[in-house]
PDB file of C-alpha atoms in Angstrom:
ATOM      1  CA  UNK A   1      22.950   5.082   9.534  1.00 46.00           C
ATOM      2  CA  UNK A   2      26.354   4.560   9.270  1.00 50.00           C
ATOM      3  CA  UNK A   3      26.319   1.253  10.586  1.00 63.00           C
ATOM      4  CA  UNK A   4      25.307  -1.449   8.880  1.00 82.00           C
ATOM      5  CA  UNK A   5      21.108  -2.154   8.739  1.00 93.00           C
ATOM      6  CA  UNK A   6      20.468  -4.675  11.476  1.00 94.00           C
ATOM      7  CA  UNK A   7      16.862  -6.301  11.960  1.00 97.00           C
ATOM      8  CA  UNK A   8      16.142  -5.913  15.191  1.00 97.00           C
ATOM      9  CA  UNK A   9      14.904  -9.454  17.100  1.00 96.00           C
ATOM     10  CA  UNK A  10      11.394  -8.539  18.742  1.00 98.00           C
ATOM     11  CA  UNK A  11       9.314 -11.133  20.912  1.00 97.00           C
ATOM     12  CA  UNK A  12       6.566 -12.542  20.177  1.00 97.00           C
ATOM     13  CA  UNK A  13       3.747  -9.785  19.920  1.00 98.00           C
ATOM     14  CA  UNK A  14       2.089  -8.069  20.932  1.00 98.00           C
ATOM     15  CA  UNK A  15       4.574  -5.103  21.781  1.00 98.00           C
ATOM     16  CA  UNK A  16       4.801  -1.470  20.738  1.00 98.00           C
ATOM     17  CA  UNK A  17       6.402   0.633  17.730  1.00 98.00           C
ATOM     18  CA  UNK A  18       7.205   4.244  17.768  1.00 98.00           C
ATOM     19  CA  UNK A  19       7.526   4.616  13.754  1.00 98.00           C
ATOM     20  CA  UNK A  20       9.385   7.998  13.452  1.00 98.00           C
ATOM     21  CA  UNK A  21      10.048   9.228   9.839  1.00 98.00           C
ATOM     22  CA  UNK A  22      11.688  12.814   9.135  1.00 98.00           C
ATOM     23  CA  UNK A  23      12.631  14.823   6.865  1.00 97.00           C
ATOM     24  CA  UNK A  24      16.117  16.776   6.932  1.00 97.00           C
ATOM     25  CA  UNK A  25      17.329  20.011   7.189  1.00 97.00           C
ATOM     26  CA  UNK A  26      20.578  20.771   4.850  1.00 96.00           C
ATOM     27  CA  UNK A  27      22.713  20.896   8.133  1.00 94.00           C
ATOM     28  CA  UNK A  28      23.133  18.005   9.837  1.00 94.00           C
ATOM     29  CA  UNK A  29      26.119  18.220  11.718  1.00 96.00           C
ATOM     30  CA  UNK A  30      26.246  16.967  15.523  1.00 96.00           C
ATOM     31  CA  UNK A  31      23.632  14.481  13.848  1.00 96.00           C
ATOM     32  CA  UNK A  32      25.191  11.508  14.193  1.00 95.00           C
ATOM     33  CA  UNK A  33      26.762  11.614  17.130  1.00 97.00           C
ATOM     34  CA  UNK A  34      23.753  12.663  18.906  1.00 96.00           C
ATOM     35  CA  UNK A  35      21.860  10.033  17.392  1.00 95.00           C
ATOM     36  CA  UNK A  36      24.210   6.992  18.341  1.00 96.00           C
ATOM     37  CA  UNK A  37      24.153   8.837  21.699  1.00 97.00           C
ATOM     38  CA  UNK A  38      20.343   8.000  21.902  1.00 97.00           C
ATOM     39  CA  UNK A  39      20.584   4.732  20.712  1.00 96.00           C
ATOM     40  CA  UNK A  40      23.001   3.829  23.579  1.00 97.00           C
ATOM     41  CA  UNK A  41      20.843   5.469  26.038  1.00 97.00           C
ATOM     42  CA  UNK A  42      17.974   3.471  24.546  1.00 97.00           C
ATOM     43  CA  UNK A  43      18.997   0.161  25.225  1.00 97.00           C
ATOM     44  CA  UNK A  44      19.482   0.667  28.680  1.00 97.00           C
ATOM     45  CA  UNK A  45      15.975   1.756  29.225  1.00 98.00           C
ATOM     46  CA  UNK A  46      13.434  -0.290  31.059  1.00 98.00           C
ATOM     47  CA  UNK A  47      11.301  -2.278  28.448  1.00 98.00           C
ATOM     48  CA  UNK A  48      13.483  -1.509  25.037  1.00 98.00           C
ATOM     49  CA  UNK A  49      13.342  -4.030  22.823  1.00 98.00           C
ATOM     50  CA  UNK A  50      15.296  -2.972  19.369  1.00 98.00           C
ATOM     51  CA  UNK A  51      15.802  -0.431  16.503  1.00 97.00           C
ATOM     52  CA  UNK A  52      15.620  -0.206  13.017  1.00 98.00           C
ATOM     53  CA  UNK A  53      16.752   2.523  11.004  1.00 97.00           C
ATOM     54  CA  UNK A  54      16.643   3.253   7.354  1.00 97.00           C
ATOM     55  CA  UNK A  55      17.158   6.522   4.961  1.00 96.00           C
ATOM     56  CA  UNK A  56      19.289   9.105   2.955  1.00 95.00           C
ATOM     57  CA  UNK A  57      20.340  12.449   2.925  1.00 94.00           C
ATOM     58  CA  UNK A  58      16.886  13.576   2.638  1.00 96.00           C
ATOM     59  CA  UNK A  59      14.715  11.386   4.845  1.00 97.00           C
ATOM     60  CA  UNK A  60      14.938   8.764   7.565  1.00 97.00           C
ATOM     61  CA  UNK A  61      12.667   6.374   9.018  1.00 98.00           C
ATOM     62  CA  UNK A  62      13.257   4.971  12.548  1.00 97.00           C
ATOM     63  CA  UNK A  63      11.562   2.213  14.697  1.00 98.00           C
ATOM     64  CA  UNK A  64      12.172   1.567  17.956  1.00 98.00           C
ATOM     65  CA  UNK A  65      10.286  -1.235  20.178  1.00 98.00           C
ATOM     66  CA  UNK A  66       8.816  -1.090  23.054  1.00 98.00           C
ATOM     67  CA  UNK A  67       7.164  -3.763  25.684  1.00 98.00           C
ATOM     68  CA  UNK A  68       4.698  -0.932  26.881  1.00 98.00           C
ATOM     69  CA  UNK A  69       3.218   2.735  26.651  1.00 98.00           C
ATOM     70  CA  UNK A  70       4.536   3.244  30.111  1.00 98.00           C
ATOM     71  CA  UNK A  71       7.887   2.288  28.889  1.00 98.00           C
ATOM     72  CA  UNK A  72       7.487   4.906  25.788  1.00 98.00           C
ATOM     73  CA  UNK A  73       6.341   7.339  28.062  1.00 97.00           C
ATOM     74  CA  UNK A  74       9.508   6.946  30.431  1.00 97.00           C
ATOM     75  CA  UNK A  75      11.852   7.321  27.016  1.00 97.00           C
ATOM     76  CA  UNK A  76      10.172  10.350  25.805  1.00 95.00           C
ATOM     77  CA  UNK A  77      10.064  12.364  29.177  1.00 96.00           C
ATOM     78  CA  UNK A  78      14.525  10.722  29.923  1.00 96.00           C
ATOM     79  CA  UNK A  79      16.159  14.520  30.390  1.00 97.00           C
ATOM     80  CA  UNK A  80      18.722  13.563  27.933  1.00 97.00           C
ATOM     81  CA  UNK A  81      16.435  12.367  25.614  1.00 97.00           C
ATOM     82  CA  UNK A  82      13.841  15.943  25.348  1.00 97.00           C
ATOM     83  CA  UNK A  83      17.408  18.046  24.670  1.00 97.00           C
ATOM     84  CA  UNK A  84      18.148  15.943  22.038  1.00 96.00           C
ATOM     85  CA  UNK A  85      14.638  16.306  21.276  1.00 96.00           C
ATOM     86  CA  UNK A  86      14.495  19.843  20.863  1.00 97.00           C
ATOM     87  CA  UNK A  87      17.909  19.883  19.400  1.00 97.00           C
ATOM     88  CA  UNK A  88      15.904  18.022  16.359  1.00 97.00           C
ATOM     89  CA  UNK A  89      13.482  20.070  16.303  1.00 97.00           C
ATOM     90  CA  UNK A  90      15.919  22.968  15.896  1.00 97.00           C
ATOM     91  CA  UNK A  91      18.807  22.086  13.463  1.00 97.00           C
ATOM     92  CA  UNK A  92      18.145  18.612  11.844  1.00 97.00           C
ATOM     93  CA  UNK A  93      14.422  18.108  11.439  1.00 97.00           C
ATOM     94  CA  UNK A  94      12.378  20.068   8.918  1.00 97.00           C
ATOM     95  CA  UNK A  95       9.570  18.032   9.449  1.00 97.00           C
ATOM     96  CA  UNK A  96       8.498  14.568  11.360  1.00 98.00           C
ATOM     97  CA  UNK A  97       5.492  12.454  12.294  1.00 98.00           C
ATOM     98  CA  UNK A  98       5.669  10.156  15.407  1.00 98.00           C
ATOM     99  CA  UNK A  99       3.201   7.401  15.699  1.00 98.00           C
ATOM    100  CA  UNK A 100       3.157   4.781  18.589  1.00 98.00           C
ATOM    101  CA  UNK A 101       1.243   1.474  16.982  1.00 98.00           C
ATOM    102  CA  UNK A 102       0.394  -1.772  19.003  1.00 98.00           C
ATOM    103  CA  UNK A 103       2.395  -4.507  16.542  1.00 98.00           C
ATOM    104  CA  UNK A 104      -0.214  -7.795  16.406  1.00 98.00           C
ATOM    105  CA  UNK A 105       1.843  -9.496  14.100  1.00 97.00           C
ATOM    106  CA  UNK A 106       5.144 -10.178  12.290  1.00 97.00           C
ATOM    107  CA  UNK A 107       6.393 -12.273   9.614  1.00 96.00           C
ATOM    108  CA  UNK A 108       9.911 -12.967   8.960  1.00 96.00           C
ATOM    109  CA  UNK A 109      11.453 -13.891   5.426  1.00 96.00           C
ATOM    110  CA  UNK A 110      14.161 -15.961   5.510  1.00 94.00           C
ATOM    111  CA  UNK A 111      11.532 -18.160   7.602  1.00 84.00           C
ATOM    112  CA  UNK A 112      12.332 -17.819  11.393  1.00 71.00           C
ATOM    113  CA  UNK A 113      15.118 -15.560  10.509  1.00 58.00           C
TER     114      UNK A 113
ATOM    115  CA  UNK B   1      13.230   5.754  -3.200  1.00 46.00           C
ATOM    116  CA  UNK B   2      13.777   7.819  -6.666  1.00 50.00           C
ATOM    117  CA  UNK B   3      11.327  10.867  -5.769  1.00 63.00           C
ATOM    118  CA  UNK B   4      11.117  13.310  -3.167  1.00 83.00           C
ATOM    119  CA  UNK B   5      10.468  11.764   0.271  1.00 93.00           C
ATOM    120  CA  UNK B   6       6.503  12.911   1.126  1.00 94.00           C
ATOM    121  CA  UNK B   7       4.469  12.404   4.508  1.00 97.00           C
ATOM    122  CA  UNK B   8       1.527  10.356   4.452  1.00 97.00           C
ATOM    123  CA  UNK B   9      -1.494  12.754   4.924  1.00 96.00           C
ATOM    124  CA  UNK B  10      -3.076  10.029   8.069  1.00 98.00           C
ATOM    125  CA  UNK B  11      -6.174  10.190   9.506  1.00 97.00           C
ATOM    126  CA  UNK B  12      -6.866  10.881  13.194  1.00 97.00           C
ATOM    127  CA  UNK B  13      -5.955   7.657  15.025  1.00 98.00           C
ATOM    128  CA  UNK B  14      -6.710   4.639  15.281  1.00 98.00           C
ATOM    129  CA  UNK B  15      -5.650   2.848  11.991  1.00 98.00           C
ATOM    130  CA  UNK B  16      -3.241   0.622  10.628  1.00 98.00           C
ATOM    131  CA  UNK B  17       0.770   0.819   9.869  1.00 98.00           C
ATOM    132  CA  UNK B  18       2.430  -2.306   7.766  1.00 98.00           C
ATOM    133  CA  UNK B  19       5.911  -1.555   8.807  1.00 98.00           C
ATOM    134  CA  UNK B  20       8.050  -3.270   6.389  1.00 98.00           C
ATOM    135  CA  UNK B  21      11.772  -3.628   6.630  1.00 98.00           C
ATOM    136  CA  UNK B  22      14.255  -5.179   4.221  1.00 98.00           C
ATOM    137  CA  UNK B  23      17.439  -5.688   3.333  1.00 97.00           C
ATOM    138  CA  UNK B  24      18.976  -5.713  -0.038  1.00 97.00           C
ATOM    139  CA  UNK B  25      20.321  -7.896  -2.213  1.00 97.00           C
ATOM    140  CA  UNK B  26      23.214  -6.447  -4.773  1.00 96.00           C
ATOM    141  CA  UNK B  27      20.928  -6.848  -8.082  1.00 94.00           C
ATOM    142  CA  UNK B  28      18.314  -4.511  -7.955  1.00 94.00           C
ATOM    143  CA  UNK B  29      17.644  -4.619 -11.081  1.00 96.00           C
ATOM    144  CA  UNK B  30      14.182  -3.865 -11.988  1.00 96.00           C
ATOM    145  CA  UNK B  31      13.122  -3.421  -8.605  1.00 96.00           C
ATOM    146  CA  UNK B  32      12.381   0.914  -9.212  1.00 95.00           C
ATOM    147  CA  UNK B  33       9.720  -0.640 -11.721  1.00 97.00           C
ATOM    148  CA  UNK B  34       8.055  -2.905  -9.364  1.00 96.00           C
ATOM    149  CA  UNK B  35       8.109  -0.769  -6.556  1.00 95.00           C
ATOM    150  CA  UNK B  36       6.488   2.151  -8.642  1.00 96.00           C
ATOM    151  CA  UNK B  37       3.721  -0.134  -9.740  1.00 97.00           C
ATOM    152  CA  UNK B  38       3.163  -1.876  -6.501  1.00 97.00           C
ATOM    153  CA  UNK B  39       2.479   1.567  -4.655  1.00 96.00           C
ATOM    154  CA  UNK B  40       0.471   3.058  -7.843  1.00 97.00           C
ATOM    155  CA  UNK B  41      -2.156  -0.130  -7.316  1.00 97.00           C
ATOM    156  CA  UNK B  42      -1.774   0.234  -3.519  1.00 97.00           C
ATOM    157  CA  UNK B  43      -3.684   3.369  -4.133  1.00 97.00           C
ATOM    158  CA  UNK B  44      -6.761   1.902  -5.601  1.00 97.00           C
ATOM    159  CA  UNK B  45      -7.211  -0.496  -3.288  1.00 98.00           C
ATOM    160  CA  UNK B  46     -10.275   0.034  -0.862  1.00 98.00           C
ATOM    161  CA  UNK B  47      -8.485   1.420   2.930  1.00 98.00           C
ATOM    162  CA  UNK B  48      -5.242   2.657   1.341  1.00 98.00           C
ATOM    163  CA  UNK B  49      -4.421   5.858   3.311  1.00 98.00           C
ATOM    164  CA  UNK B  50      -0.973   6.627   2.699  1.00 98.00           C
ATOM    165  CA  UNK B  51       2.827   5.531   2.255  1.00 97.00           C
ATOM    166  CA  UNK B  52       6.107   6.458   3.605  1.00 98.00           C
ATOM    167  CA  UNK B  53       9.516   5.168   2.258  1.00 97.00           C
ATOM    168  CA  UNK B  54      13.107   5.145   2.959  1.00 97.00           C
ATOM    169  CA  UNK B  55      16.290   3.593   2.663  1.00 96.00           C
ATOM    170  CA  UNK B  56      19.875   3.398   0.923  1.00 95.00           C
ATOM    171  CA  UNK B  57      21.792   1.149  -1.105  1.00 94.00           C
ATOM    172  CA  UNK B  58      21.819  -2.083   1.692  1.00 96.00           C
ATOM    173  CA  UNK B  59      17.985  -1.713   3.577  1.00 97.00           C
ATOM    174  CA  UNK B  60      14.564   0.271   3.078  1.00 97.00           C
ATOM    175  CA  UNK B  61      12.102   0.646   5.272  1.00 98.00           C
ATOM    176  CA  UNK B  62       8.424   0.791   3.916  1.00 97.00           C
ATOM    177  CA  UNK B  63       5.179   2.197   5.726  1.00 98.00           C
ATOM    178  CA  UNK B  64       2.074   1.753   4.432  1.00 98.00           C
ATOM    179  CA  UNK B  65      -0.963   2.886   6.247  1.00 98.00           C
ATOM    180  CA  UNK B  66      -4.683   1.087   6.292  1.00 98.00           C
ATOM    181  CA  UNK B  67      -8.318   1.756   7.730  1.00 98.00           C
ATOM    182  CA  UNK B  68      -8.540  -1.766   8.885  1.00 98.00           C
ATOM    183  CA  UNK B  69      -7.003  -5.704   9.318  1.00 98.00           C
ATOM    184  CA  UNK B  70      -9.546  -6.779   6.270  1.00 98.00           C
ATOM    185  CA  UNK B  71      -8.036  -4.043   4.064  1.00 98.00           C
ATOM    186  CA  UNK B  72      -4.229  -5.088   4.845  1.00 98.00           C
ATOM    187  CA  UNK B  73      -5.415  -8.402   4.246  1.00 97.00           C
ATOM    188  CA  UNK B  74      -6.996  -7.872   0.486  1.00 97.00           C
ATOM    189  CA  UNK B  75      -4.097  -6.259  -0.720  1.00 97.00           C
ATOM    190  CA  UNK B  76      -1.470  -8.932   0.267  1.00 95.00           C
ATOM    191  CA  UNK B  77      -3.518 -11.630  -1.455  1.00 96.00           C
ATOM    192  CA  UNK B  78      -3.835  -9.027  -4.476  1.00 96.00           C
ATOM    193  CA  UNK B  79      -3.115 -10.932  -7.664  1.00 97.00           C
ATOM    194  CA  UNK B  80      -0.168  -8.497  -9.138  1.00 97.00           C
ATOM    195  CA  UNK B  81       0.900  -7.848  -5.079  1.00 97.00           C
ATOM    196  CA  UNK B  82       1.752 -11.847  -4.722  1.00 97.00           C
ATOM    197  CA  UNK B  83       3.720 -12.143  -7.819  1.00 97.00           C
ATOM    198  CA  UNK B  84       5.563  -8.914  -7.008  1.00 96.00           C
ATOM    199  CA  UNK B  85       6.266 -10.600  -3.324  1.00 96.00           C
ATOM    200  CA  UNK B  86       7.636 -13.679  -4.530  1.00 97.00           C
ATOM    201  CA  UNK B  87       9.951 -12.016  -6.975  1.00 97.00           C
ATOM    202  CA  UNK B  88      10.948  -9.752  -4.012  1.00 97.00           C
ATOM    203  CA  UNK B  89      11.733 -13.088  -2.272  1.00 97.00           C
ATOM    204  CA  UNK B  90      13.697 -14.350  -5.016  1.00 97.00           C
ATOM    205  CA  UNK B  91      15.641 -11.466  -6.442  1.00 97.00           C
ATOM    206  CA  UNK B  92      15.675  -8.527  -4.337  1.00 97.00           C
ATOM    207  CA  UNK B  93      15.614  -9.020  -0.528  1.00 97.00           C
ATOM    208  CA  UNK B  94      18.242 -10.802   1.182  1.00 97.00           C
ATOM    209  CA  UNK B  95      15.598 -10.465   4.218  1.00 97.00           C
ATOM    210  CA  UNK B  96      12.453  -8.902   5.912  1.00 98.00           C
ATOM    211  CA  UNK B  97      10.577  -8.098   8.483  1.00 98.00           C
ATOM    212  CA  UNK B  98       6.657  -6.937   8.347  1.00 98.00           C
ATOM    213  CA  UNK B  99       5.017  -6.170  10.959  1.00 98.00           C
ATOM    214  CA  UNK B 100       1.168  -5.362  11.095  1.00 98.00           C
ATOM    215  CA  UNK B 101       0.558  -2.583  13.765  1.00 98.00           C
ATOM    216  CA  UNK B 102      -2.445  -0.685  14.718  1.00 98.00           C
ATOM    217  CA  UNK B 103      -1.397   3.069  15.439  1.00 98.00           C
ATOM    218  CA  UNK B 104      -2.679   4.493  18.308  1.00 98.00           C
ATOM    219  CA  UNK B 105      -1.224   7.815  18.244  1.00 97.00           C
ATOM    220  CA  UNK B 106       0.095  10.509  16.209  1.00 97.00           C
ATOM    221  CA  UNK B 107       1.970  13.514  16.657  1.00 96.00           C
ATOM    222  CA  UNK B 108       3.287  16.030  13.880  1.00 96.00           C
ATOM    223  CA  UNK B 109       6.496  18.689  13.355  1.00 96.00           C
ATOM    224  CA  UNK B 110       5.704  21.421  12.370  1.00 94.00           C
ATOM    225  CA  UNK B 111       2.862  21.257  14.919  1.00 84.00           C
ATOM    226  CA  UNK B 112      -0.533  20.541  12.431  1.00 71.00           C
ATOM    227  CA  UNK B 113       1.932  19.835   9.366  1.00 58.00           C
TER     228      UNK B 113
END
């Protein structure tokens, strides 16, 4: 979030979207770091495709894309990646949902932009 | 973006996200209005089951949730909704990105919350 917003430049679908939104605790220090950590670590993983992030000091939203489920599953299970994880769940979440959706379609404004 | 951020009380899996990202442009003037308005008629319409929103000064990102394609479909060609688009288009995004996903899975912190 301290970067600027960049859209991030999917394929053609289909692919997948793990929509993550949470809300924050009032301590959020080791935050960012942790989360450009995971970002990094991301983009080297087999089948990543981009990130978009959005929010405040209250709530975030984050989507990352994916080619396939296998793919997600590899991210979510990445040693690394279940500390940080349960580091969430433990100082900087108070509450999330995590959805994985199938994108069929996207529509970009400026046109092809 | 001007009240408390709330989770979207979903149904069980599947049905459908319209992830919408954006970027802003520096006159947001009466944008709060439109938005307010926009998700207050998004509520009547027939499939609407639930939004999620967040963002800062430069991008937002938008979730709306949906039983089914038809639904999505009906409120984008909503009178009011096609007006408010094309003023979005001409005043308040610098760009977007929406993306029409069918969710697949869901997953909750606190466990059940």
């Amino acid at each position: 979030m301290s970067t600027a917003f960049e859209f991030a430049d999917t394929p053609k679908p289909p692919y997948y979207v793990v929509v993550f939104t949470n809300t924050k605790t009032h301590s959020q220090a080791g935050y960012g770091e942790m989360a450009e950590r995971m970002e990094s670590l991301a983009r080297d993983q087999p089948g990543f495709l981009g990130i978009e992030s959005a929010g405040d000091a209250r709530a975030a939203i984050t989507l990352s894309y994916w080619s396939s489920l296998e793919d997600i599953r590899a991210w979510r299970a990445h040693l690394e990646h279940l500390e940080a994880q349960s580091k969430g769940r433990e100082l900087w979440y108070s509450g999330y949902r995590l959805r994985v959706a199938l994108v069929e379609r996207e529509v970009s404004f400026p046109a092809g932009g």
